[in-house]
mmCIF file of C-alpha atoms in Angstrom:
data_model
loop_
_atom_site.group_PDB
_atom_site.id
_atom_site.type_symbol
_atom_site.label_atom_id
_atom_site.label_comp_id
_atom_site.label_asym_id
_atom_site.label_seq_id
_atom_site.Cartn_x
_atom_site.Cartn_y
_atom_site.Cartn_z
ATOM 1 C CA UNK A 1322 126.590 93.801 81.486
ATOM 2 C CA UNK A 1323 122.807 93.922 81.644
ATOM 3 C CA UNK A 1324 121.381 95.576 84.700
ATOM 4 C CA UNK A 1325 119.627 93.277 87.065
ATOM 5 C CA UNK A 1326 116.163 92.720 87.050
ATOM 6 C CA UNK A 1327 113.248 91.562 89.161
ATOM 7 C CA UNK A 1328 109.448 91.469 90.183
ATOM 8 C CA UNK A 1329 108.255 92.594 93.581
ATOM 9 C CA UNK A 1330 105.079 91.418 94.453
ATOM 10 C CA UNK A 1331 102.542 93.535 96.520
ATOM 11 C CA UNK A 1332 99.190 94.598 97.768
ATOM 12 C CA UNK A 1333 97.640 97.940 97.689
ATOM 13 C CA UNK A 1334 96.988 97.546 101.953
ATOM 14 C CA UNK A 1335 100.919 96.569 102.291
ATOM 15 C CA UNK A 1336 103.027 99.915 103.674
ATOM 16 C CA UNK A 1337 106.164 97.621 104.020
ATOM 17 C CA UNK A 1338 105.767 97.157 100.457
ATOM 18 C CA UNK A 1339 105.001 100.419 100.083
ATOM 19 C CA UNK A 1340 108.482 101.471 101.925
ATOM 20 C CA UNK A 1341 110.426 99.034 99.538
ATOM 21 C CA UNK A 1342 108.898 100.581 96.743
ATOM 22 C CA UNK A 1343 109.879 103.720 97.899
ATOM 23 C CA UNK A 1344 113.411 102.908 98.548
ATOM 24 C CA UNK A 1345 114.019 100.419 95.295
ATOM 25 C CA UNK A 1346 113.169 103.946 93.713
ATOM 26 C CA UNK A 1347 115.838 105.992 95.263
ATOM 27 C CA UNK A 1348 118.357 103.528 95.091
ATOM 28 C CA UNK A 1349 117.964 103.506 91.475
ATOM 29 C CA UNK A 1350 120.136 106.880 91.127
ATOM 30 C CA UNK A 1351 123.159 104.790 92.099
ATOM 31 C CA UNK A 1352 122.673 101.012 90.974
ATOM 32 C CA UNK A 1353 121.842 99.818 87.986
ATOM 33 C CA UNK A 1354 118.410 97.757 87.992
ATOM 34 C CA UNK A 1355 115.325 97.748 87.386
ATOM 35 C CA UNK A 1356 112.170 96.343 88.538
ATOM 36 C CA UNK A 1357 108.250 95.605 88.234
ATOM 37 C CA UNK A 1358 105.314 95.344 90.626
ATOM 38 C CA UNK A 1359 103.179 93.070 90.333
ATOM 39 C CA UNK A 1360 99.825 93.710 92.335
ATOM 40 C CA UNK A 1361 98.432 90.442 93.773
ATOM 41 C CA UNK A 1362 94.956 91.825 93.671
ATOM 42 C CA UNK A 1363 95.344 92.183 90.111
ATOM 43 C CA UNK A 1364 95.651 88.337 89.230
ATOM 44 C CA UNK A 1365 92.882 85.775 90.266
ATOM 45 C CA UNK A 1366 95.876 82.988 89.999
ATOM 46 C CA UNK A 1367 98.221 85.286 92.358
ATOM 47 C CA UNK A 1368 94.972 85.901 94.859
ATOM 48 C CA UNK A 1369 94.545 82.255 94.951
ATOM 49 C CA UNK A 1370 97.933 81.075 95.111
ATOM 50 C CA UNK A 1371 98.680 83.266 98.236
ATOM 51 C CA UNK A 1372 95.454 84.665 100.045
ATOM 52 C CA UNK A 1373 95.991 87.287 102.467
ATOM 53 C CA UNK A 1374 99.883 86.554 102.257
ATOM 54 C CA UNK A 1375 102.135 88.854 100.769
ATOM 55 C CA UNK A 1376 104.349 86.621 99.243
ATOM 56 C CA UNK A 1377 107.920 87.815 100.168
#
């Protein structure tokens, strides 16, 4: 079976994201997945799609 995978979306200003980051990390000892972060301030289309919203 393929481990799960999946995108987490966050801001550079966002400590809750910040926190699941952290924890997503740690929990990664014991389940199998993985994961990417995408930065909204990195993508014009993300920035305009969402504003100030961290998109959760």
């Amino acid at each position: 079976m393929r481990p799960v995978r999946f995108t987490l979306y966050s801001r550079n200003y966002c400590h809750l994201c910040h926190d699941m980051i952290a924890a997503l990390e740690s929990s990664r000892a014991t389940r199998d997945f993985q994961f990417d972060v995408v930065d909204v301030e990195d993508s014009p289309d993300l920035e305009a799609r969402f504003g100030e919203w961290v998109p959760v």
